[in-house]
Each structure stands twice: as C-alpha cells, then as structure tokens.
mmCIF file of C-alpha atoms and ligand atoms in Angstrom:
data_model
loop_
_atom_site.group_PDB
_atom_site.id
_atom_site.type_symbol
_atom_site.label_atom_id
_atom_site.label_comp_id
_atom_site.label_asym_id
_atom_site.label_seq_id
_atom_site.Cartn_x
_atom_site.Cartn_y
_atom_site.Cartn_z
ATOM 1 C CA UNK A 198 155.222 190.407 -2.340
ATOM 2 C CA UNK A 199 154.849 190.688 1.612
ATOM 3 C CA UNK A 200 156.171 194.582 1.501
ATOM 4 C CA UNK A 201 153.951 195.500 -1.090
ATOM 5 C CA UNK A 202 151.111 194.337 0.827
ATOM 6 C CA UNK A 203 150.460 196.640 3.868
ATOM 7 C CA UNK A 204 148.124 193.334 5.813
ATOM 8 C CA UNK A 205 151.076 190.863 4.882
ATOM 9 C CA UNK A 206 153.804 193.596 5.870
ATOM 10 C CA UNK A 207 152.472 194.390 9.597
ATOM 11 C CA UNK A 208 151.905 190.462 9.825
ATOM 12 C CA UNK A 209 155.775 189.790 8.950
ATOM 13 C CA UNK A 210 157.182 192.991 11.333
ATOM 14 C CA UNK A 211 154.846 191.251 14.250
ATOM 15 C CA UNK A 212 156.339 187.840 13.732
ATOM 16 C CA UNK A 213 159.628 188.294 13.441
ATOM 17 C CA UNK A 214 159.843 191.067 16.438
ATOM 18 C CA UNK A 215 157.970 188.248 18.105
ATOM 19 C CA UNK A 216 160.391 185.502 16.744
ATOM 20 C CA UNK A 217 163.805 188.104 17.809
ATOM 21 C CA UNK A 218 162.237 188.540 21.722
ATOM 22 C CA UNK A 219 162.150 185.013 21.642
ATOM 23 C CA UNK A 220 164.760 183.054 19.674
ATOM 24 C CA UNK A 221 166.865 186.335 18.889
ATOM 25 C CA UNK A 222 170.632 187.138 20.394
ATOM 26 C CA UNK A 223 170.304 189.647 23.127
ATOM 27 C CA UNK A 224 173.752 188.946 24.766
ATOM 28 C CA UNK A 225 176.240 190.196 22.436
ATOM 29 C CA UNK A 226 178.751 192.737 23.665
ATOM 30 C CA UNK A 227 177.893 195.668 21.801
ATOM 31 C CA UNK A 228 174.091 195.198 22.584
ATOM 32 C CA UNK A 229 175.120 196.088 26.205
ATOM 33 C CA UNK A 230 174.497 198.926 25.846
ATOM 34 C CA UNK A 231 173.873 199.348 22.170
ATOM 35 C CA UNK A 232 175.149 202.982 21.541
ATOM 36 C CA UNK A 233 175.566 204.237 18.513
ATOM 37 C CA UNK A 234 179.556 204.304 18.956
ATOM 38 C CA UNK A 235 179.679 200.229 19.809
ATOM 39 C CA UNK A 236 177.260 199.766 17.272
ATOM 40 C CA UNK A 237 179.650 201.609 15.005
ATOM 41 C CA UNK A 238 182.844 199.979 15.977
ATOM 42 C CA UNK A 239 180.797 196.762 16.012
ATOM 43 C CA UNK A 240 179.572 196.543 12.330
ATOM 44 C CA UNK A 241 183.084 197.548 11.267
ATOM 45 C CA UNK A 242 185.051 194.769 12.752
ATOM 46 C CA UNK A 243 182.019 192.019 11.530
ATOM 47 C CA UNK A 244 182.739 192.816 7.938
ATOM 48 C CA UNK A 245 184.170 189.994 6.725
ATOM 49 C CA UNK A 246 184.882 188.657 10.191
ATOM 50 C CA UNK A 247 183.180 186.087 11.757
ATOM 51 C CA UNK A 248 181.298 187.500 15.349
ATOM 52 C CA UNK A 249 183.218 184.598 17.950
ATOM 53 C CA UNK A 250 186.495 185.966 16.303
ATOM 54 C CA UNK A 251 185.027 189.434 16.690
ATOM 55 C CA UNK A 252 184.275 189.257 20.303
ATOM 56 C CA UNK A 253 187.481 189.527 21.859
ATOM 57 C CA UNK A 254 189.011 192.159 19.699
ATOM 58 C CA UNK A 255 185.575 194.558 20.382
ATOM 59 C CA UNK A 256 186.098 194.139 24.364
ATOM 60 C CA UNK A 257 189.327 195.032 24.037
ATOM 61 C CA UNK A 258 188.906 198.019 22.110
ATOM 62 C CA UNK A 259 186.229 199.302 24.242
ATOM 63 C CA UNK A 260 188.109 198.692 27.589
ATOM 64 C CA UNK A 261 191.162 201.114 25.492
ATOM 65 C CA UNK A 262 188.709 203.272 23.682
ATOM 66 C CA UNK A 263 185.647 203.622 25.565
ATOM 67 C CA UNK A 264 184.407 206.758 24.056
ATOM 68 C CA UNK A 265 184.964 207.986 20.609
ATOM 69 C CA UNK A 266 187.205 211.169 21.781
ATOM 70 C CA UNK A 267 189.408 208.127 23.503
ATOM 71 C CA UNK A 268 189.948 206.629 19.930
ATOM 72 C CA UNK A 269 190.564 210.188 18.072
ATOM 73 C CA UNK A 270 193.478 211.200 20.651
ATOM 74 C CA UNK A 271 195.439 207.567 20.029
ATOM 75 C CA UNK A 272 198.184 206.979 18.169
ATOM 76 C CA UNK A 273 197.365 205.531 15.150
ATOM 77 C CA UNK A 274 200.538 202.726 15.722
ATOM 78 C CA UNK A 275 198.133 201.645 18.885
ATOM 79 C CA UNK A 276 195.169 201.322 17.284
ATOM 80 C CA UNK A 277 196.433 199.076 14.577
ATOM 81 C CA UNK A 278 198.274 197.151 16.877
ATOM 82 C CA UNK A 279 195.016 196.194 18.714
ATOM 83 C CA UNK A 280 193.610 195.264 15.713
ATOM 84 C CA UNK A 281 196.488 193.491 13.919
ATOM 85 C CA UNK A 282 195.088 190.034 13.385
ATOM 86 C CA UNK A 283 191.522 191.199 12.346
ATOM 87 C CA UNK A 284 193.041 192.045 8.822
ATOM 88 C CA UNK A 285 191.681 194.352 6.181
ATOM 89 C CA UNK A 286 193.706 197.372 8.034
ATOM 90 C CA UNK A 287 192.124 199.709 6.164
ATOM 91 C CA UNK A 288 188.875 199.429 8.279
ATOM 92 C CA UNK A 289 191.104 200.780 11.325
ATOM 93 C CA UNK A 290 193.075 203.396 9.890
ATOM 94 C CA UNK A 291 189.392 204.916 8.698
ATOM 95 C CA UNK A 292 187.642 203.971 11.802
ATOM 96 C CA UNK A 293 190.572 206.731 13.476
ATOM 97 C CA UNK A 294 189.898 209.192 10.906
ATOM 98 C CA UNK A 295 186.281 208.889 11.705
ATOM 99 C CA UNK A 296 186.504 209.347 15.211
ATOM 100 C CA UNK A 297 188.913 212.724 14.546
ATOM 101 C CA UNK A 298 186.378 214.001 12.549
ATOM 102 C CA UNK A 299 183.894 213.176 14.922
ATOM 103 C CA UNK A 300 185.479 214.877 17.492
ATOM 104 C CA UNK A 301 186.011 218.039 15.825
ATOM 105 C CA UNK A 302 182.640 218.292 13.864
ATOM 106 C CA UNK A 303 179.985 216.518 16.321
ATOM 107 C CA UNK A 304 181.409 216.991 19.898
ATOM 108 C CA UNK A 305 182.527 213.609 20.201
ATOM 109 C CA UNK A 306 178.804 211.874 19.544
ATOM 110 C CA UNK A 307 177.710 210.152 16.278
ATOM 111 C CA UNK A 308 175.702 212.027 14.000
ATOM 112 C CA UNK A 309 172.381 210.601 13.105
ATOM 113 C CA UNK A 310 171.496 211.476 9.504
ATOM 114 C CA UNK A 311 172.113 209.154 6.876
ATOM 115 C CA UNK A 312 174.461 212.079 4.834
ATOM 116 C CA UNK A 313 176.458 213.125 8.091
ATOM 117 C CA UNK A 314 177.237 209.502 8.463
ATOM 118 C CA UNK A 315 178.076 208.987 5.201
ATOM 119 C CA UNK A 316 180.726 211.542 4.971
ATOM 120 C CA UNK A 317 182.444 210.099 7.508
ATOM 121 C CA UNK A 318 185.382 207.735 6.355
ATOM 122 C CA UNK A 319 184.697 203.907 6.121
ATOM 123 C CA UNK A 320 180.957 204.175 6.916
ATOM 124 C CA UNK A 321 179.192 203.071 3.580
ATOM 125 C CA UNK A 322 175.514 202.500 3.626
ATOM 126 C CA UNK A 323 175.039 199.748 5.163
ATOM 127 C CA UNK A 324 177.116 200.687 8.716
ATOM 128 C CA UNK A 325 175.191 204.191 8.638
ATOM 129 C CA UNK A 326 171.945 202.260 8.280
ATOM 130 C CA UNK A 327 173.216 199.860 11.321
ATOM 131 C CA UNK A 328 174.131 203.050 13.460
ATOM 132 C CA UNK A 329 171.486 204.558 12.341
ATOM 133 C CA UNK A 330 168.984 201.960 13.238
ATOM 134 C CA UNK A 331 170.488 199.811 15.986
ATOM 135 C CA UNK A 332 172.252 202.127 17.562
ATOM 136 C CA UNK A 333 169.973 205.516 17.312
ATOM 137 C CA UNK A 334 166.561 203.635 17.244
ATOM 138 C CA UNK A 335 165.695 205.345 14.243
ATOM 139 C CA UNK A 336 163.418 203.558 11.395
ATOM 140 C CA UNK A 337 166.197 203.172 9.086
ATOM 141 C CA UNK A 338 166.882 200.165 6.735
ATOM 142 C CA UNK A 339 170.029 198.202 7.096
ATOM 143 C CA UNK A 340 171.318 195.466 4.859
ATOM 144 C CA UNK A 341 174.308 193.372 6.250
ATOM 145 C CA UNK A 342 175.133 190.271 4.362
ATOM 146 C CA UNK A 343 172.570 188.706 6.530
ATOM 147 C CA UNK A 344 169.773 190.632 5.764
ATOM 148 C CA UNK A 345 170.672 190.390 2.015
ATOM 149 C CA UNK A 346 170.145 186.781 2.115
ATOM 150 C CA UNK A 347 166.966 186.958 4.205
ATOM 151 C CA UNK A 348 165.453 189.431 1.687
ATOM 152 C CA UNK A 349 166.911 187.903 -1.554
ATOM 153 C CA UNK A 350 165.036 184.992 -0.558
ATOM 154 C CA UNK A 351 161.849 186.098 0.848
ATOM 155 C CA UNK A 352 161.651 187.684 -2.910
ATOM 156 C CA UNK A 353 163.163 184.923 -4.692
ATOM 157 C CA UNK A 354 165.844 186.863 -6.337
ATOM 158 C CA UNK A 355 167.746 184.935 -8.077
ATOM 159 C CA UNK A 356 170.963 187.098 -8.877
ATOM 160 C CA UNK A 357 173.970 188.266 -6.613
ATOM 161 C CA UNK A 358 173.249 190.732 -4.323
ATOM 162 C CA UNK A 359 176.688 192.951 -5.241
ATOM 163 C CA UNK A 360 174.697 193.620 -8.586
ATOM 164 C CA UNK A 361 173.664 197.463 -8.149
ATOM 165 C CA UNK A 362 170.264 196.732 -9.393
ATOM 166 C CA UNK A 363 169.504 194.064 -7.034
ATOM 167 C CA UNK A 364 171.414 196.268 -4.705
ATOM 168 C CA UNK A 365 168.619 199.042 -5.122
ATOM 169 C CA UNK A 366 165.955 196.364 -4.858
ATOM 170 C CA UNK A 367 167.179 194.743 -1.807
ATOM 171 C CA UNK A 368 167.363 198.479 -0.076
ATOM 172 C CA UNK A 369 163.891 199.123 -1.824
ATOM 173 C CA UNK A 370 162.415 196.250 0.562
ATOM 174 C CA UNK A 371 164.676 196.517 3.669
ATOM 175 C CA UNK A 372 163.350 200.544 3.504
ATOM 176 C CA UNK A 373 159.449 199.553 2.549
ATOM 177 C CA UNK A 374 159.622 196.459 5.458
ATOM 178 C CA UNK A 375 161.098 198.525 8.485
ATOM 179 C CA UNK A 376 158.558 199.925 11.102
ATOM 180 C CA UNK A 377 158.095 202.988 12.767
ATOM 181 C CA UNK A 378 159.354 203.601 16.204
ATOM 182 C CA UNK A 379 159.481 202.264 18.704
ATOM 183 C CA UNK A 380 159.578 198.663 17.257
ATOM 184 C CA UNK A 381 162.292 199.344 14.090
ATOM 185 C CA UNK A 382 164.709 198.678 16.173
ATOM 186 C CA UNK A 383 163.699 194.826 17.194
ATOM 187 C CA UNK A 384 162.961 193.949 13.418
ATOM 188 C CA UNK A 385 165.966 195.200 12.444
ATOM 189 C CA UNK A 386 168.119 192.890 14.902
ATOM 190 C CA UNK A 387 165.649 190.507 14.094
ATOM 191 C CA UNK A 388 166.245 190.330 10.361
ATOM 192 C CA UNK A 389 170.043 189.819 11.297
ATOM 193 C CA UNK A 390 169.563 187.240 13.549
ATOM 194 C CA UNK A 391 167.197 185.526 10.949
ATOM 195 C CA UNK A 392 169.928 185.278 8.686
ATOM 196 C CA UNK A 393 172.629 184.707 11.455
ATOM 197 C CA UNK A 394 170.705 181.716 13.292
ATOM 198 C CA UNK A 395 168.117 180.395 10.671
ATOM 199 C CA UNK A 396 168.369 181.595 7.253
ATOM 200 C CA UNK A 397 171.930 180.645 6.992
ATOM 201 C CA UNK A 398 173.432 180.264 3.783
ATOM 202 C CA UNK A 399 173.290 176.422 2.707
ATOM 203 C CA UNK A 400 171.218 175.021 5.287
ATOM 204 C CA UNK A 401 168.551 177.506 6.060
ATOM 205 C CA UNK A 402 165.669 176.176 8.711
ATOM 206 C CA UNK A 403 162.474 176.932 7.248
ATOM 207 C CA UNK A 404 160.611 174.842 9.037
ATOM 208 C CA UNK A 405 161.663 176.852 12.280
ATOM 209 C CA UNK A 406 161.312 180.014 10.348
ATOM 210 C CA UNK A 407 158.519 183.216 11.271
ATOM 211 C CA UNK A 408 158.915 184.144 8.073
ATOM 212 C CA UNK A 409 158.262 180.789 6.180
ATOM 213 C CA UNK A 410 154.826 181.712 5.642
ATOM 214 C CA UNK A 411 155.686 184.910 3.226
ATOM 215 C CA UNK A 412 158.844 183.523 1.427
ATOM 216 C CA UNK A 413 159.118 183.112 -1.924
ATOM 217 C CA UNK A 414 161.873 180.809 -2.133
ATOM 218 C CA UNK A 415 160.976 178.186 0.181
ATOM 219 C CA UNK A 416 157.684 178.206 -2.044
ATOM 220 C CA UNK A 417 159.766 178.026 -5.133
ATOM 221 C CA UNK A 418 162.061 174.872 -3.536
ATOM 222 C CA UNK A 419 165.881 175.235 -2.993
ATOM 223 C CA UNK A 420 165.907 178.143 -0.824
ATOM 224 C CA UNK A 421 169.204 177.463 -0.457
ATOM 225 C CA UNK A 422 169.682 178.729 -3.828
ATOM 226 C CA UNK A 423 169.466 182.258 -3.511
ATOM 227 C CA UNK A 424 170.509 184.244 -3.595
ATOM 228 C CA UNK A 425 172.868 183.808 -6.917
ATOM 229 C CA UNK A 426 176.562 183.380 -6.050
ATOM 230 C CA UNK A 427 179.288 186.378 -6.925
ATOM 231 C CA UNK A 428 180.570 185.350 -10.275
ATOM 232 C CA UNK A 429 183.563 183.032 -10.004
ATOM 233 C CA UNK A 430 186.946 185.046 -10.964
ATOM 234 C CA UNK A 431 190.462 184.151 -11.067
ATOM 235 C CA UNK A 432 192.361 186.334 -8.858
ATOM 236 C CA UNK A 433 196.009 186.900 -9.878
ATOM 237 C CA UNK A 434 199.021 185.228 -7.843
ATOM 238 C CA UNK A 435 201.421 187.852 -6.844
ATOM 239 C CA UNK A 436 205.187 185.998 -5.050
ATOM 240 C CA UNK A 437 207.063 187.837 -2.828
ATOM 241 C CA UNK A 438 210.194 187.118 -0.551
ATOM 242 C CA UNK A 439 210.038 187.888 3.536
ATOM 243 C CA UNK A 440 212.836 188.365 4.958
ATOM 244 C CA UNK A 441 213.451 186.679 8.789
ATOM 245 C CA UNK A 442 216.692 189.390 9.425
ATOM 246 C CA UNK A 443 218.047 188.069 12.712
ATOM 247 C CA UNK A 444 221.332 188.804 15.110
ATOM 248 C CA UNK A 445 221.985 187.230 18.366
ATOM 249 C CA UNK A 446 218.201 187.253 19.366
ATOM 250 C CA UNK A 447 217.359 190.122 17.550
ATOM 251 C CA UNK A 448 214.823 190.449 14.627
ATOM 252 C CA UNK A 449 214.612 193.195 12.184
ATOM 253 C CA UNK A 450 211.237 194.416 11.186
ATOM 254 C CA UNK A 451 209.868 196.726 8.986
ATOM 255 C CA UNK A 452 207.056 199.802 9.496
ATOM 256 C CA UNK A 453 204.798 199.091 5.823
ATOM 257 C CA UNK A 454 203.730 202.341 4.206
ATOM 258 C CA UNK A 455 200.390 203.875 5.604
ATOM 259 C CA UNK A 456 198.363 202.768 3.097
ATOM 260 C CA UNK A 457 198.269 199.682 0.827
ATOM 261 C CA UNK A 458 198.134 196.302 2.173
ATOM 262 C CA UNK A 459 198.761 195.833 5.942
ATOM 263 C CA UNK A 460 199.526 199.748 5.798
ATOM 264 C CA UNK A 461 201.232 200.975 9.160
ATOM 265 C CA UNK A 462 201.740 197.483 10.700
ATOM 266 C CA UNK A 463 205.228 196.265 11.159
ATOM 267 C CA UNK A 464 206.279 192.860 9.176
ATOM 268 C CA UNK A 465 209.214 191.183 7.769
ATOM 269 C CA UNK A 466 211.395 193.193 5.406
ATOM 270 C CA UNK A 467 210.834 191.898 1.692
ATOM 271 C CA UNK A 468 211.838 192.416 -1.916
ATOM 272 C CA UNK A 469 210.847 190.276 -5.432
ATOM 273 C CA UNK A 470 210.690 186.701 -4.919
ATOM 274 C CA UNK A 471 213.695 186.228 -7.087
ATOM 275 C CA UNK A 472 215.786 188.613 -6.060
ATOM 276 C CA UNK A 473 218.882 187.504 -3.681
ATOM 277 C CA UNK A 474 217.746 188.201 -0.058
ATOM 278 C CA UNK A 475 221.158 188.523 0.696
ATOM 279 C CA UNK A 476 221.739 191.480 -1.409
ATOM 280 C CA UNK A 477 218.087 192.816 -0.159
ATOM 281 C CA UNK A 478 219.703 192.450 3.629
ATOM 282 C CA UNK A 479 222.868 194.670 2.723
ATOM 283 C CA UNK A 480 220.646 197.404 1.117
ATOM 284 C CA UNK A 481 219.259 197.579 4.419
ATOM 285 C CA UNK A 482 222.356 197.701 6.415
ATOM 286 C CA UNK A 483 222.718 194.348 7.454
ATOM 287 C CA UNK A 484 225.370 192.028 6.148
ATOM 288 C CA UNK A 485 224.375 188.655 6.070
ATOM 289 C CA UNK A 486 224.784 184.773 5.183
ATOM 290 C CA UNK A 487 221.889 182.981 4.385
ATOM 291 C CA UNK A 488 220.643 180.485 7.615
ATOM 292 C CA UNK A 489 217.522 178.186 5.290
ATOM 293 C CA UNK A 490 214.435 178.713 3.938
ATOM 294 C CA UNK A 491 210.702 178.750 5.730
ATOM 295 C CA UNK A 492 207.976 176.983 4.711
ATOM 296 C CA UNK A 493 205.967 179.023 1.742
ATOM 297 C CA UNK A 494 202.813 180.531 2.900
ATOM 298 C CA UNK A 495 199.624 181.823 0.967
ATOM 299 C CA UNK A 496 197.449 184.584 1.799
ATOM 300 C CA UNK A 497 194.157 185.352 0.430
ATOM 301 C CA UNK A 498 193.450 189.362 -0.191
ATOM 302 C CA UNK A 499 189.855 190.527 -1.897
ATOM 303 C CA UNK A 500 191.923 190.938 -5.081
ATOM 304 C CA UNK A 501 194.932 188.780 -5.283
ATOM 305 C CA UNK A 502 196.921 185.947 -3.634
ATOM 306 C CA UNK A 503 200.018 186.130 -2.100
ATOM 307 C CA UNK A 504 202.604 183.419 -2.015
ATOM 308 C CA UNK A 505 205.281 184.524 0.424
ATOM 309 C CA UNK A 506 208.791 182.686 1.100
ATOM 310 C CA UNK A 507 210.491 183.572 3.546
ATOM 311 C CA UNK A 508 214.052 183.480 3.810
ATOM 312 C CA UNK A 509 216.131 183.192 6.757
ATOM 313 C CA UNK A 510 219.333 185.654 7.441
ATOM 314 C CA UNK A 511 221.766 185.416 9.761
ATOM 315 C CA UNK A 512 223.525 189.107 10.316
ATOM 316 C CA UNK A 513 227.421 188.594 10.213
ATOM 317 C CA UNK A 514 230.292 190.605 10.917
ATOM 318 C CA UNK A 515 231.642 191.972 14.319
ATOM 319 C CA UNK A 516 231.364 193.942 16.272
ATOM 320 C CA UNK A 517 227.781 194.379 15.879
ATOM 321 C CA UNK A 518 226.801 197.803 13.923
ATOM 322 C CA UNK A 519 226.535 200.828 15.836
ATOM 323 C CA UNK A 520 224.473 202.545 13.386
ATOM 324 C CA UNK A 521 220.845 202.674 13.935
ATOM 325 C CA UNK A 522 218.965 200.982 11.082
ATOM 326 C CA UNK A 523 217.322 203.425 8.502
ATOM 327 C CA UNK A 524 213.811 205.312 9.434
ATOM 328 C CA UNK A 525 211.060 202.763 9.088
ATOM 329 C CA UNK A 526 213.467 199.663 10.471
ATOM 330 C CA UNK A 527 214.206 198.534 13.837
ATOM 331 C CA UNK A 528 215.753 195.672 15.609
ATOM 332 C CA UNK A 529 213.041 193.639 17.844
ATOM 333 C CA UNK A 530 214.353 191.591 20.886
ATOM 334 C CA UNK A 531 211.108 189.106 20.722
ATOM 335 C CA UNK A 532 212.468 187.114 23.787
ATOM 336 C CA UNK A 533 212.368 190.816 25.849
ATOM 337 C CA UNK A 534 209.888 192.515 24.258
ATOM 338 C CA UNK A 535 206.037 192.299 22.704
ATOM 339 C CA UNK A 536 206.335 192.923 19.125
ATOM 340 C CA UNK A 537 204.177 195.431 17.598
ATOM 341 C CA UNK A 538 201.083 194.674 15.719
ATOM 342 C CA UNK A 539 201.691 192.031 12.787
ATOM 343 C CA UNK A 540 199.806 190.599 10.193
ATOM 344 C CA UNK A 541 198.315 187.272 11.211
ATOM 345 C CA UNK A 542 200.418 185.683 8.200
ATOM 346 C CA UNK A 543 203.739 187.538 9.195
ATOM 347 C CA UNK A 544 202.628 186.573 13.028
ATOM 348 C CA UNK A 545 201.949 182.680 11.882
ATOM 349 C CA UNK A 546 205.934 182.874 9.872
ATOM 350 C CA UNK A 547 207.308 183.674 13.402
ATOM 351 C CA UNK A 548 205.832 181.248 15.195
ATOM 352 C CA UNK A 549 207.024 178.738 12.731
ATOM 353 C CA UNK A 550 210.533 180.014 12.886
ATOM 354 C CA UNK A 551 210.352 179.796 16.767
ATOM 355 C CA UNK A 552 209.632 183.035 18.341
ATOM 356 C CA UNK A 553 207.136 184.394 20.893
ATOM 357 C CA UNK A 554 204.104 186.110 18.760
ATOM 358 C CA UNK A 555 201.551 186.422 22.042
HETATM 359 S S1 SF4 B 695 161.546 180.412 4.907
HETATM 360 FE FE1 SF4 B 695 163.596 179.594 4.725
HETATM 361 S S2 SF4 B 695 164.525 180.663 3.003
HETATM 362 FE FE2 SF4 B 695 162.700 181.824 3.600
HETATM 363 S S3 SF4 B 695 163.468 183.394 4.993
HETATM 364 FE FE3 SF4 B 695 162.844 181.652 6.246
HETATM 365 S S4 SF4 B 695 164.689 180.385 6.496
HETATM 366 FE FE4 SF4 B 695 165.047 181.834 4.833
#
C-alpha cells in the first residue's frame, strides 16, 4: 500500500502537491487568508452543506464577526439569525460557545494542539485536524468526507467509512501519508480537492487523476464502488401542526427552546398534528377562526422526518388584545419589519402563504 512504502509515499505527496498547484482551488474565501479562525468557521458551515451554498453565508459572517472575540461578545439571537437557512443549528450555537471559551482561555486566538481543540465545543476530529493543518500549517491529518473517499479508495476499502474500525484505518493512512512542513499543508488541500474535483463520488476521473498510478480501486475496477454505502435505515415519520397565527398584518411567532431542533430560532407556533389548532391558538392568547389549510411540507432531519401542516388562523374579536403575548411569543409585522432568523422550511411556509421572507 502507497503509505506503507516510504519510495511510493514521497512519490504520491510530490504528485498530488504538484497536481493541487496546478488543478487545485486556490480562490475560495476562507483561503484568503487561511487563518486558523476562517478555517474554523469554514469546515463548520461545509458539514453537510454544499461549498456554493456555503459561500455567501461565510462572507457574511466574517464581514459581522471578523475576529473570534467579535463572535464571543454577540448575541446568540444574531448569530443564529445569520445562519438560519444553513440548518443543523446546533453547529452555531457551539461555534458561540467555542469562541467564549476561546476568548477567555486562549486570548482570543485558536489553540493549536489536537486536545486544546478538542475540548472546545463542536470541534470533533476532523475540524481540529482541518484547523490544525490548513489553518496552522502544522503536519496534521485531516479526513473530511472528501478525503475519506480518496483514501477508502486508494486502499480499496470496501466498507463505510462511519464504521470505527475503518474510521481508525482511514486516520491510520491520512496520519502515515501527510508530510512534514512546509509542504503538509498543500497535500492536505490537495487531498480535498482530489475528492472535491476528481474523485467525486459516482463519477470519479481516473484517467485525469495524480494518484491513479497508486490506487487500489481503479486497479480493482468500479472505483466508484467504494467506499461501501452507510447502511440503508428507515427513519421514523414524526407529524406535526404549524400554526400561521395572523391579525390585520400581523403574524405570531414563536422563540423554540435553546436546544433541540431549530433551538433558539423563531418559527410558527405548533402543537400535535391532530389536535384542534383552534384550541392550540386560545392557549396562546389568541382567539381565533380557522382561515384554510397550507400545503403539507416534509423535512428531512439526520434522524427523522417531519411532515408539517400548517394551519391557517385568523385572530378574532375586537378590539384587538392589549395584553402582550406570553414570554417566548411575539406579534411580527412582516410587511414593516425583517423577521428574525427562520428555518428554511418555516421560511419556504411563508412564502407560500404570501409574505416577505428576504
Ligand atoms: S484513481 Fe480514481 S478512484 Fe483512485 S483516487 Fe484517483 S480518481 Fe479516485
């Protein structure tokens, strides 16, 4: 195997550094410059997000945030709202922790050892190895999704990579392949490029590949089949009903609970899917008559699906209650005013009912 071999090793670090100068990306945003803190941020908002969808969101959070003390002193309501629409809001409530913990324990910089990163919240392995490597310099392995593949099929491994034991292989090689300084830094951006631009998942190009030469799979046929695929499961359907609460223009919304899914963002208020939204409404302090039903929507999540149906309220009654509705709600004026971060599905409901989502 080529990282077993030290000839075959130096041979593959020299043509893919040479392949990455080349053929590699050199123009993304948070390669200009690639500190460890865009780096960081970075590798956080690609996981499980594609990089043209990432783009956008990671200028805009540097132009807010453009050093980590920035991030640590903002309210935690603005930093979700600038990432509502990336999903998986758990990545952003960490990514806040981290950056108050930074501040208080590292002056405001990124550590650089594998265990400091580690105990910082939301930085696994694989985004310590990316700071680590990308953004320090340092000859540290990383394995992205990416660099999985690349690996899994350089060794012909046939299983899935979220195995731990192919895990601990694949980490075994990306640690045995990296070079020393000063050229770690170019393989490793290489590797991820390899698997961004060539070896991509069903198609790869070995015939335009540097590393064709070493790779078991292409030898074996059918790169294309590793590595294995997760094993299929079924996830379970959970229903729920949204509630589109509206009065003269105004919309009620709902803070969610910190944590759990879409914690902290605003959305629709909600309650079983058979319960009567009517009766739902008046536990919130709204009287109202129903005004038709939305189109059903699906969302995926990593471990269920969600079927929402949203019903539409009209509030009734005059005059119009003075009361201010209970901690956690508030009345919106969408026509007036930007609403605060939503979940893309919640954001997608209210476009379909009409209003302004930005
Ligand atoms: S030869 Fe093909 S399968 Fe092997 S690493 Fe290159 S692109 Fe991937």
């Amino acid at each position: 195997m080529p990282w077993q071999d030290p000839e075959q090793r130096r041979a593959l670090q020299a043509r893919l550094i040479a392949w990455q100068e080349q053929h590699g990306r050199h123009g993304l945003p948070w390669q200009q410059p690639a500190t460890p803190y865009r780096v960081w941020i970075s590798e956080v908002m690609l996981q499980q997000t594609r990089v043209e969808t990432v783009i956008p969101y990671f200028q805009r959070f540097m132009a807010r945030y453009p050093a980590i003390p920035d991030l640590a002193e903002a309210g935690l309501d603005d930093v979700l709202a600038l990432w509502a629409g990336l999903g998986y809001y758990a990545r952003a409530r960490n990514l806040h922790a981290a950056a108050q913990a930074v501040t208080a324990e590292h002056g405001g910089e990124l550590p650089a050892t594998l265990a400091a990163l580690q105990a910082l919240p939301g930085i696994g392995p694989s985004t310590a190895g990316a700071i680590r490597s990308l953004g320090h310099g340092l000859p540290a392995p990383i394995l992205d999704g990416n660099v999985k593949r690349v690996l899994a099929r350089l060794a012909a491994i046939p299983e899935w990579p979220g195995r731990s034991p192919v895990a601990r292989r694949l980490w075994a090689m990306a640690e045995a392949l990296v070079p020393d300084e000063p050229r770690c830094r170019a393989f490793n951006q290489g590797l991820m490029d390899l698997g961004a631009l060539v070896c991509t998942p069903r198609a790869p190009a070995c015939d335009d590949c540097p590393l064709a030469f070493a790779c078991a799979a292409r030898a074996a046929g059918a790169p294309e089949a590793y590595p294995g695929a997760r094993p299929s499961r079924q996830r379970p359907q959970r229903q729920v009903r949204l509630l589109l609460i509206e009065d003269d223009g105004r919309l009620l919304l709902e803070q969610r609970p910190p944590t759990g899914i879409w914690g902290g963002l605003w959305s629709l208020p909600e309650c079983p899917a058979d319960d009567d939204p009517v009766a739902r409404a008046r536990t919130l302090g709204a009287a109202c008559e129903p005004a038709g039903e939305l189109a059903p929507r699906q969302h995926a999540f990593t471990h269920f699906e969600l079927l929402m149906r949203p019903s539409r309220l009209r509030r009734v009654g005059t005059p119009p209650e003075a009361r201010e509705p209970a901690a956690g709600l508030r009345w919106f004026q969408p026509d007036r005013e930007a609403l605060p971060g939503l979940p893309a599905p919640i954001r997608r409901i209210l476009a379909e009912a009409g209003y302004p989502t930005g």
